[in-house]
Amino acid sequence: MNEPNGQYPIWHPYTQMQTAGKPLKIVRGEGAYLYDEEGNRYIDAVSSWWTNLHGHAHPHIAQAIAKQAQQLEQVIFAGFTHKPAIQLAEKLLQCIRYHSKVFYSDNGSTAVEAAVKMALQFWWNKGEERKKIIAFRDAYHGDTFGAMSISARGVFTSPYRALLFDVLFADIPVSGNEEQCLQQFKSMLNENKNEIAAFIFEPLVLGSAGMLMYKPAVLDELLKLCEANNIITIADEVMTGFGRTGKFLATDYCSVKPNIICLSKGITGGFLPFAATTCSQKIYDAFLSDEKSKMLFHGHSYTGNPLGCSAAIASLEVFETEDVFSRILLIEKQHTLFSNRIKNHASVKEVRHTGTILAIELKTETESGYLNTIRDKAYSYFMERKIILRPLGNVVYVLPPYCISEKDLAEIYAAIEGFLSL
Ligand SMILES: *Cc1c(COP(=O)(O)O)cnc(C)c1O
């Protein structure tokens, strides 16, 4: 890996190629496990970067993709449509009844780009001067330039900072800070009256920020304020969607519903790069016109890819046939018990959990954050124990596939306790 002219031909994401160890070659996945070329078995405790829902190589999804590949693998999606795309849209809208249209793309960042462009062009098409966007200060919405602009000004975005567009940053209303954040949000709305196009947020859990969490009640208050001020609300459910927080969507805990929702990661059960941006009829209607110039100017070559659609349909079918929500509940229960067991541990600063997501923030001598060195130590410690955990700086988190067994969860918890007591 660290030979500049070496034979290894790949540049890996989020990896310092000079110092990173050799990447592990994985040859097979099954359920919550991954197997390397030497036959070692690893517990995938981070669901392969938050994508996997029902386990690796789930036969129902694998078969659906194989069948579709023999029928129709790809077709241009402007002027053409196909059954898997229609079926999936109908299925998604059955779960998101307050929305009426689905716009497809390829990944979380593109789902977000499409959402932001919908919101901005909504006002443009109406001839209103609303151009500002509110985002959370620690947000992560993806790695393309628009998505970076509405994300935290931090270590991920520093090199590009000069070229990112300005947004209004709101503090996250974490427990105890709710009132203060609501006041700040209100002032922001007052100071920018009729100028704010949209508020984009990760509902209940801010993933890349270190699994920071806040409550549905305060999100409801923020959404109400937006509604009263005609601000379009965009829920980035790329990580939180498809049961991750205990309900189908994290915003299902809220009584006020967002105007636009971004879905990706778990949408195909973790099989293929695919995404959807759903919206209400009101958003969609603003693009209908005799003038072509009012259409949404967005699309990708693989938009609505039939294989992605089939995988997503099959994943939703697994929800129906395998009582996935009782597994989710079981994970949530185990997380709660474990949290209670370690929350007062001397090495623990805070334990947070929402649904299937558990985060343990470790005390640290140095500054906390993504580059905290405790991360490498923890990563290696867990890898030696054949558990894939990829801490975000000093935050160790568990985000398992829903099919994980109680035994494997216990093994993960034991390893974490072992690390805490080093
Ligand atoms: C991962 C993530 C994204 C970006 O998705 P990619 O598929 O990696 O582009 C956007 N928003 C949230 C909340 C995410 O967790």
Short mmCIF file of C-alpha atoms and ligand atoms in Angstrom, two decimals:
data_model
loop_
_atom_site.label_atom_id
_atom_site.label_comp_id
_atom_site.label_asym_id
_atom_site.label_seq_id
_atom_site.Cartn_x
_atom_site.Cartn_y
_atom_site.Cartn_z
CA MET A 1 0.00 0.00 0.00
CA ASN A 2 2.66 2.52 0.99
CA GLU A 3 4.94 2.16 -2.00
CA PRO A 4 4.20 5.16 -4.23
CA ASN A 5 4.98 3.16 -7.38
CA GLY A 6 3.70 -0.13 -6.07
CA GLN A 7 1.58 -2.55 -8.00
CA TYR A 8 -1.64 -1.93 -6.12
CA PRO A 9 -3.85 -0.10 -8.62
CA ILE A 10 -6.61 1.33 -6.43
CA TRP A 11 -7.09 4.64 -4.63
CA HIS A 12 -9.48 3.98 -1.74
CA PRO A 13 -12.08 6.41 -0.35
CA TYR A 14 -11.43 8.22 2.94
CA THR A 15 -8.03 6.56 3.16
CA GLN A 16 -4.55 8.00 3.66
CA MET A 17 -2.93 5.61 1.19
CA GLN A 18 0.58 6.15 2.52
CA THR A 19 -0.09 5.03 6.08
CA ALA A 20 -3.15 2.80 5.78
CA GLY A 21 -2.56 -0.89 6.24
CA LYS A 22 -3.18 -3.34 3.44
CA PRO A 23 -6.90 -3.50 2.69
CA LEU A 24 -8.48 -6.77 3.63
CA LYS A 25 -9.55 -8.83 0.65
CA ILE A 26 -13.11 -10.02 1.17
CA VAL A 27 -14.32 -12.92 -0.92
CA ARG A 28 -17.75 -13.71 0.43
CA GLY A 29 -20.57 -12.40 2.59
CA GLU A 30 -23.41 -14.18 4.34
CA GLY A 31 -25.83 -12.73 6.86
CA ALA A 32 -23.98 -10.45 9.25
CA TYR A 33 -20.62 -11.98 8.28
CA LEU A 34 -17.86 -11.23 5.79
CA TYR A 35 -15.16 -13.77 4.94
CA ASP A 36 -11.63 -12.95 3.81
CA GLU A 37 -9.51 -14.97 1.38
CA GLU A 38 -7.98 -16.96 4.23
CA GLY A 39 -11.40 -17.98 5.47
CA ASN A 40 -11.48 -15.68 8.50
CA ARG A 41 -14.97 -14.63 9.49
CA TYR A 42 -15.74 -11.04 10.50
CA ILE A 43 -18.87 -9.60 12.06
CA ASP A 44 -19.93 -6.65 9.92
CA ALA A 45 -20.96 -4.39 12.82
CA VAL A 46 -21.22 -1.27 10.61
CA SER A 47 -23.38 -2.85 7.88
CA SER A 48 -20.70 -2.16 5.25
CA TRP A 49 -20.85 1.63 5.60
CA TRP A 50 -24.48 1.72 6.73
CA THR A 51 -25.86 0.08 3.59
CA ASN A 52 -26.75 -3.49 4.49
CA LEU A 53 -30.13 -4.26 6.05
CA HIS A 54 -31.01 -7.95 5.87
CA GLY A 55 -27.56 -9.51 5.68
CA HIS A 56 -25.01 -10.06 2.93
CA ALA A 57 -25.95 -11.96 -0.20
CA HIS A 58 -29.55 -12.29 0.97
CA PRO A 59 -30.93 -14.91 -1.46
CA HIS A 60 -34.23 -13.15 -2.17
CA ILE A 61 -32.53 -9.91 -3.24
CA ALA A 62 -29.73 -11.74 -5.09
CA GLN A 63 -32.28 -13.74 -7.07
CA ALA A 64 -34.36 -10.67 -7.90
CA ILE A 65 -31.29 -8.93 -9.34
CA ALA A 66 -30.22 -12.00 -11.32
CA LYS A 67 -33.69 -12.42 -12.79
CA GLN A 68 -33.94 -8.75 -13.74
CA ALA A 69 -30.45 -8.80 -15.30
CA GLN A 70 -31.62 -11.44 -17.74
CA GLN A 71 -34.70 -9.42 -18.64
CA LEU A 72 -33.66 -5.74 -18.83
CA GLU A 73 -30.48 -4.41 -17.22
CA GLN A 74 -30.67 -0.72 -18.18
CA VAL A 75 -32.68 1.67 -20.32
CA ILE A 76 -32.57 5.44 -20.82
CA PHE A 77 -35.00 6.91 -18.27
CA ALA A 78 -36.13 10.03 -20.16
CA GLY A 79 -38.96 9.11 -22.49
CA PHE A 80 -38.90 5.49 -21.29
CA THR A 81 -40.04 3.69 -18.18
CA HIS A 82 -40.27 0.11 -16.91
CA LYS A 83 -42.18 -2.06 -14.48
CA PRO A 84 -39.58 -2.28 -11.65
CA ALA A 85 -39.33 1.53 -11.54
CA ILE A 86 -43.11 1.94 -11.38
CA GLN A 87 -43.53 -0.84 -8.81
CA LEU A 88 -40.82 0.56 -6.58
CA ALA A 89 -42.21 4.10 -6.73
CA GLU A 90 -45.64 2.76 -5.78
CA LYS A 91 -44.18 0.76 -2.90
CA LEU A 92 -42.16 3.71 -1.59
CA LEU A 93 -45.16 6.02 -1.78
CA GLN A 94 -47.23 3.48 0.16
CA CYS A 95 -44.69 3.98 2.96
CA ILE A 96 -44.57 7.78 2.48
CA ARG A 97 -48.23 8.52 1.94
CA TYR A 98 -47.90 12.31 2.15
CA HIS A 99 -45.63 12.30 -0.93
CA SER A 100 -46.72 11.71 -4.49
CA LYS A 101 -43.61 11.57 -6.70
CA VAL A 102 -40.31 9.68 -6.71
CA PHE A 103 -37.16 10.95 -8.48
CA TYR A 104 -34.43 8.32 -8.92
CA SER A 105 -30.66 8.70 -8.81
CA ASP A 106 -27.56 6.73 -7.85
CA ASN A 107 -26.33 7.46 -4.32
CA GLY A 108 -26.88 9.55 -1.20
CA SER A 109 -25.05 12.60 -2.51
CA THR A 110 -27.07 12.66 -5.73
CA ALA A 111 -30.32 12.16 -3.80
CA VAL A 112 -29.37 15.27 -1.81
CA GLU A 113 -28.29 17.26 -4.89
CA ALA A 114 -31.63 16.49 -6.55
CA ALA A 115 -33.51 17.52 -3.38
CA VAL A 116 -31.67 20.83 -3.05
CA LYS A 117 -32.11 21.60 -6.73
CA MET A 118 -35.84 20.83 -6.44
CA ALA A 119 -36.13 23.25 -3.53
CA LEU A 120 -34.15 26.05 -5.19
CA GLN A 121 -35.88 25.68 -8.54
CA PHE A 122 -39.28 25.50 -6.82
CA TRP A 123 -38.82 29.17 -5.85
CA TRP A 124 -37.15 30.08 -9.15
CA ASN A 125 -40.10 28.69 -11.08
CA LYS A 126 -42.45 30.72 -8.89
CA GLY A 127 -40.40 33.86 -9.49
CA GLU A 128 -39.57 34.29 -5.80
CA GLU A 129 -36.17 35.35 -4.50
CA ARG A 130 -35.53 32.56 -2.01
CA LYS A 131 -31.97 31.29 -2.26
CA LYS A 132 -30.75 30.61 1.27
CA ILE A 133 -30.55 27.18 2.82
CA ILE A 134 -30.47 26.25 6.50
CA ALA A 135 -28.45 23.19 7.51
CA PHE A 136 -27.18 21.82 10.80
CA ARG A 137 -23.72 22.98 11.77
CA ASP A 138 -22.31 19.42 12.04
CA ALA A 139 -24.26 17.99 9.11
CA TYR A 140 -23.02 15.50 6.57
CA HIS A 141 -24.98 15.30 3.31
CA GLY A 142 -22.43 13.83 0.92
CA ASP A 143 -19.25 14.54 -1.00
CA THR A 144 -20.35 16.36 -4.16
CA PHE A 145 -20.00 20.15 -4.12
CA GLY A 146 -23.62 20.98 -3.38
CA ALA A 147 -23.77 18.34 -0.67
CA MET A 148 -20.46 19.55 0.78
CA SER A 149 -21.74 23.13 0.83
CA ILE A 150 -24.65 22.19 3.05
CA SER A 151 -22.41 20.04 5.27
CA ALA A 152 -20.19 20.98 8.22
CA ARG A 153 -17.26 23.27 7.60
CA GLY A 154 -14.82 20.74 9.03
CA VAL A 155 -12.05 18.35 8.23
CA PHE A 156 -13.93 16.75 5.29
CA THR A 157 -14.56 20.05 3.50
CA SER A 158 -11.58 22.27 4.44
CA PRO A 159 -9.60 21.89 1.18
CA TYR A 160 -12.61 23.02 -0.87
CA ARG A 161 -13.97 25.60 1.53
CA ALA A 162 -13.35 28.64 -0.64
CA LEU A 163 -15.58 27.22 -3.35
CA LEU A 164 -18.51 26.07 -1.21
CA PHE A 165 -21.65 28.21 -1.26
CA ASP A 166 -22.79 29.89 1.94
CA VAL A 167 -25.53 28.40 4.04
CA LEU A 168 -27.11 29.35 7.35
CA PHE A 169 -25.92 26.92 10.02
CA ALA A 170 -28.21 26.02 12.91
CA ASP A 171 -27.01 24.30 16.07
CA ILE A 172 -28.19 20.73 16.65
CA PRO A 173 -30.88 20.66 19.33
CA VAL A 174 -29.25 17.93 21.42
CA SER A 175 -30.72 17.13 24.82
CA GLY A 176 -30.65 20.16 27.08
CA ASN A 177 -30.03 22.59 24.20
CA GLU A 178 -33.50 22.44 22.68
CA GLU A 179 -34.85 25.81 23.82
CA GLN A 180 -31.69 27.66 22.92
CA CYS A 181 -31.61 26.09 19.45
CA LEU A 182 -35.26 26.89 18.82
CA GLN A 183 -34.62 30.52 19.74
CA GLN A 184 -31.61 30.63 17.44
CA PHE A 185 -33.65 29.08 14.62
CA LYS A 186 -36.43 31.65 15.12
CA SER A 187 -33.95 34.54 14.98
CA MET A 188 -32.48 33.08 11.81
CA LEU A 189 -35.94 33.00 10.24
CA ASN A 190 -36.65 36.58 11.33
CA GLU A 191 -33.35 37.92 10.03
CA ASN A 192 -33.83 36.25 6.64
CA LYS A 193 -37.54 36.72 6.10
CA ASN A 194 -38.75 35.41 2.74
CA GLU A 195 -35.19 34.61 1.69
CA ILE A 196 -34.90 31.04 2.94
CA ALA A 197 -35.62 28.38 0.33
CA ALA A 198 -35.14 25.25 2.41
CA PHE A 199 -34.08 23.58 5.64
CA ILE A 200 -32.18 20.31 5.16
CA PHE A 201 -31.53 17.99 8.09
CA GLU A 202 -30.53 14.49 9.10
CA PRO A 203 -33.51 13.44 11.22
CA LEU A 204 -32.75 12.33 14.82
CA VAL A 205 -29.21 11.06 14.13
CA LEU A 206 -26.36 12.97 12.47
CA GLY A 207 -24.24 10.07 11.26
CA SER A 208 -20.85 11.24 10.09
CA ALA A 209 -20.79 13.98 12.74
CA GLY A 210 -20.30 11.13 15.23
CA MET A 211 -23.82 9.77 15.63
CA LEU A 212 -25.08 12.92 17.35
CA MET A 213 -28.69 12.52 18.37
CA TYR A 214 -31.70 14.70 19.12
CA LYS A 215 -35.38 14.13 19.85
CA PRO A 216 -38.39 14.05 17.49
CA ALA A 217 -40.31 16.61 19.60
CA VAL A 218 -37.81 19.39 18.90
CA LEU A 219 -37.58 18.40 15.23
CA ASP A 220 -41.36 18.78 15.11
CA GLU A 221 -40.96 22.32 16.48
CA LEU A 222 -38.38 23.16 13.79
CA LEU A 223 -40.61 21.69 11.08
CA LYS A 224 -43.57 23.71 12.36
CA LEU A 225 -41.52 26.90 12.19
CA CYS A 226 -40.55 26.08 8.61
CA GLU A 227 -44.15 25.35 7.69
CA ALA A 228 -45.29 28.67 9.16
CA ASN A 229 -42.58 30.49 7.19
CA ASN A 230 -43.12 28.68 3.89
CA ILE A 231 -39.70 27.03 4.00
CA ILE A 232 -39.29 23.74 2.16
CA THR A 233 -38.15 20.96 4.49
CA ILE A 234 -35.77 18.26 3.24
CA ALA A 235 -35.21 15.16 5.37
CA ASP A 236 -31.93 13.48 4.48
CA GLU A 237 -32.89 9.92 5.46
CA VAL A 238 -29.97 8.42 3.54
CA MET A 239 -28.65 6.78 6.71
CA THR A 240 -31.75 6.81 8.93
CA GLY A 241 -34.19 5.34 6.39
CA PHE A 242 -35.47 1.76 6.17
CA GLY A 243 -35.80 0.98 9.86
CA ARG A 244 -32.44 2.17 11.14
CA THR A 245 -33.96 4.32 13.90
CA GLY A 246 -36.70 1.84 14.83
CA LYS A 247 -39.41 3.12 12.50
CA PHE A 248 -39.45 2.89 8.72
CA LEU A 249 -38.22 6.50 8.53
CA ALA A 250 -36.81 8.63 11.32
CA THR A 251 -39.34 11.33 10.41
CA ASP A 252 -42.09 8.77 11.13
CA TYR A 253 -41.50 9.78 14.77
CA CYS A 254 -42.58 13.33 13.85
CA SER A 255 -46.10 14.65 13.39
CA VAL A 256 -45.07 17.33 10.88
CA LYS A 257 -43.88 15.76 7.63
CA PRO A 258 -41.03 16.94 5.40
CA ASN A 259 -41.74 18.17 1.85
CA ILE A 260 -38.82 16.23 0.37
CA ILE A 261 -37.07 13.01 1.49
CA CYS A 262 -33.68 11.65 0.37
CA LEU A 263 -33.21 7.88 0.44
CA SER A 264 -30.21 5.74 -0.47
CA LYS A 265 -27.79 3.41 1.41
CA GLY A 266 -30.28 0.80 2.69
CA ILE A 267 -32.73 1.30 -0.18
CA THR A 268 -31.49 -1.81 -2.06
CA GLY A 269 -30.84 -3.71 1.16
CA GLY A 270 -27.20 -2.78 0.58
CA PHE A 271 -26.81 -4.50 -2.81
CA LEU A 272 -26.46 -1.76 -5.41
CA PRO A 273 -25.79 1.98 -5.67
CA PHE A 274 -29.23 3.50 -5.95
CA ALA A 275 -31.22 6.41 -4.53
CA ALA A 276 -34.60 8.10 -4.52
CA THR A 277 -35.75 11.61 -3.71
CA THR A 278 -39.46 11.74 -2.93
CA CYS A 279 -41.57 14.89 -2.83
CA SER A 280 -45.05 16.21 -2.19
CA GLN A 281 -47.48 17.14 -4.94
CA LYS A 282 -46.93 20.83 -4.12
CA ILE A 283 -43.21 20.62 -4.98
CA TYR A 284 -43.87 18.64 -8.16
CA ASP A 285 -46.60 20.99 -9.36
CA ALA A 286 -44.22 23.96 -9.37
CA PHE A 287 -42.32 22.30 -12.23
CA LEU A 288 -45.37 21.75 -14.45
CA SER A 289 -45.60 24.35 -17.18
CA ASP A 290 -45.94 24.90 -20.92
CA GLU A 291 -42.38 26.23 -20.75
CA LYS A 292 -39.63 23.64 -20.98
CA SER A 293 -37.38 25.93 -18.96
CA LYS A 294 -39.34 25.00 -15.82
CA MET A 295 -38.49 21.29 -15.91
CA LEU A 296 -36.12 19.90 -13.29
CA PHE A 297 -32.66 20.05 -14.86
CA HIS A 298 -31.26 16.95 -13.25
CA GLY A 299 -30.59 13.35 -14.21
CA HIS A 300 -27.88 10.72 -14.27
CA SER A 301 -27.02 8.10 -16.88
CA TYR A 302 -28.17 5.29 -14.63
CA THR A 303 -31.27 7.02 -13.24
CA GLY A 304 -33.94 4.43 -12.48
CA ASN A 305 -31.63 1.50 -13.25
CA PRO A 306 -33.82 -1.64 -13.41
CA LEU A 307 -31.38 -3.74 -11.35
CA GLY A 308 -31.39 -1.15 -8.56
CA CYS A 309 -35.18 -0.98 -8.68
CA SER A 310 -35.49 -4.77 -8.48
CA ALA A 311 -33.10 -4.97 -5.55
CA ALA A 312 -35.05 -2.25 -3.74
CA ILE A 313 -38.39 -3.97 -4.36
CA ALA A 314 -36.94 -7.26 -3.12
CA SER A 315 -35.56 -5.57 0.01
CA LEU A 316 -38.98 -4.08 0.78
CA GLU A 317 -40.47 -7.57 0.27
CA VAL A 318 -38.08 -8.93 2.92
CA PHE A 319 -39.57 -6.39 5.35
CA GLU A 320 -42.96 -7.98 4.64
CA THR A 321 -41.93 -11.64 4.75
CA GLU A 322 -39.39 -11.77 7.59
CA ASP A 323 -40.82 -9.61 10.40
CA VAL A 324 -37.78 -7.37 10.20
CA PHE A 325 -39.20 -4.89 12.72
CA SER A 326 -39.16 -7.45 15.53
CA ARG A 327 -35.42 -7.93 14.84
CA ILE A 328 -34.95 -4.17 14.89
CA LEU A 329 -36.76 -4.04 18.23
CA LEU A 330 -34.54 -6.79 19.58
CA ILE A 331 -31.38 -4.89 18.59
CA GLU A 332 -32.81 -1.75 20.18
CA LYS A 333 -33.47 -3.65 23.44
CA GLN A 334 -29.95 -5.10 23.54
CA HIS A 335 -28.43 -1.68 22.81
CA THR A 336 -30.41 -0.20 25.70
CA LEU A 337 -29.26 -2.87 28.15
CA PHE A 338 -25.64 -2.47 27.07
CA SER A 339 -25.84 1.32 27.28
CA ASN A 340 -27.06 1.10 30.84
CA ARG A 341 -24.22 -1.27 31.65
CA ILE A 342 -21.43 1.00 30.40
CA LYS A 343 -22.73 4.54 30.64
CA ASN A 344 -20.90 5.17 33.92
CA HIS A 345 -17.64 3.56 32.80
CA ALA A 346 -14.58 5.71 33.54
CA SER A 347 -13.53 5.79 29.85
CA VAL A 348 -16.97 6.78 28.56
CA LYS A 349 -17.99 10.37 27.99
CA GLU A 350 -21.47 9.63 26.70
CA VAL A 351 -23.52 6.73 25.34
CA ARG A 352 -26.25 7.47 22.81
CA HIS A 353 -28.69 5.15 21.08
CA THR A 354 -31.63 5.47 18.70
CA GLY A 355 -33.18 2.34 17.22
CA THR A 356 -30.45 0.05 15.91
CA ILE A 357 -27.72 2.72 16.23
CA LEU A 358 -25.52 2.73 19.32
CA ALA A 359 -22.72 5.26 19.81
CA ILE A 360 -20.16 5.38 22.59
CA GLU A 361 -18.23 8.61 22.83
CA LEU A 362 -14.90 7.94 24.52
CA LYS A 363 -13.16 10.35 26.81
CA THR A 364 -10.03 11.67 25.16
CA GLU A 365 -7.03 13.74 26.21
CA THR A 366 -6.73 15.35 22.80
CA GLU A 367 -9.38 17.17 20.82
CA SER A 368 -12.32 14.99 19.88
CA GLY A 369 -13.27 14.68 16.23
CA TYR A 370 -12.77 12.54 13.14
CA LEU A 371 -8.95 12.61 13.19
CA ASN A 372 -8.66 11.62 16.84
CA THR A 373 -5.93 8.96 17.11
CA ILE A 374 -7.92 6.72 19.44
CA ARG A 375 -9.76 5.76 16.26
CA ASP A 376 -6.87 3.76 14.75
CA LYS A 377 -6.20 2.00 18.02
CA ALA A 378 -9.85 1.03 18.39
CA TYR A 379 -10.16 -0.04 14.75
CA SER A 380 -7.18 -2.40 15.05
CA TYR A 381 -8.35 -3.73 18.40
CA PHE A 382 -11.71 -4.76 16.96
CA MET A 383 -10.24 -6.09 13.70
CA GLU A 384 -7.96 -8.37 15.72
CA ARG A 385 -11.14 -9.72 17.28
CA LYS A 386 -12.73 -10.16 13.84
CA ILE A 387 -15.28 -7.43 14.39
CA ILE A 388 -15.62 -4.63 11.87
CA LEU A 389 -16.17 -1.39 13.74
CA ARG A 390 -14.96 1.82 12.15
CA PRO A 391 -14.99 4.54 14.81
CA LEU A 392 -15.66 8.15 13.83
CA GLY A 393 -12.77 9.71 15.72
CA ASN A 394 -13.42 9.05 19.40
CA VAL A 395 -16.93 7.73 18.77
CA VAL A 396 -17.25 3.96 18.56
CA TYR A 397 -20.59 3.04 17.06
CA VAL A 398 -22.48 -0.13 16.27
CA LEU A 399 -24.89 -0.11 13.33
CA PRO A 400 -25.48 -3.78 12.50
CA PRO A 401 -27.45 -5.56 9.79
CA TYR A 402 -30.91 -6.34 11.19
CA CYS A 403 -30.30 -10.10 10.88
CA ILE A 404 -27.50 -10.04 13.47
CA SER A 405 -27.88 -12.62 16.24
CA GLU A 406 -28.03 -11.85 19.97
CA LYS A 407 -24.84 -13.89 20.33
CA ASP A 408 -22.96 -11.73 17.85
CA LEU A 409 -24.25 -8.57 19.47
CA ALA A 410 -23.00 -9.89 22.82
CA GLU A 411 -19.61 -10.55 21.24
CA ILE A 412 -19.44 -6.98 19.93
CA TYR A 413 -20.42 -5.54 23.32
CA ALA A 414 -17.82 -7.70 25.09
CA ALA A 415 -15.12 -6.47 22.71
CA ILE A 416 -16.14 -2.86 23.34
CA GLU A 417 -16.01 -3.43 27.10
CA GLY A 418 -12.59 -4.99 26.64
CA PHE A 419 -11.40 -1.91 24.75
CA LEU A 420 -12.83 0.44 27.37
CA SER A 421 -10.90 -1.33 30.09
CA LEU A 422 -7.51 -1.24 28.33
C1 LIG B 1 -23.78 8.60 3.50
C2 LIG B 1 -24.66 9.77 3.54
C3 LIG B 1 -24.82 10.61 2.41
C4 LIG B 1 -24.04 10.39 1.14
O1 LIG B 1 -24.35 9.19 0.53
P1 LIG B 1 -23.33 8.56 -0.55
O2 LIG B 1 -24.08 7.41 -1.09
O3 LIG B 1 -22.10 8.19 0.21
O4 LIG B 1 -23.07 9.63 -1.56
C5 LIG B 1 -25.71 11.65 2.50
N1 LIG B 1 -26.39 11.89 3.62
C6 LIG B 1 -26.27 11.13 4.72
C7 LIG B 1 -27.09 11.43 5.93
C8 LIG B 1 -25.38 10.06 4.73
O5 LIG B 1 -25.22 9.32 5.83
#
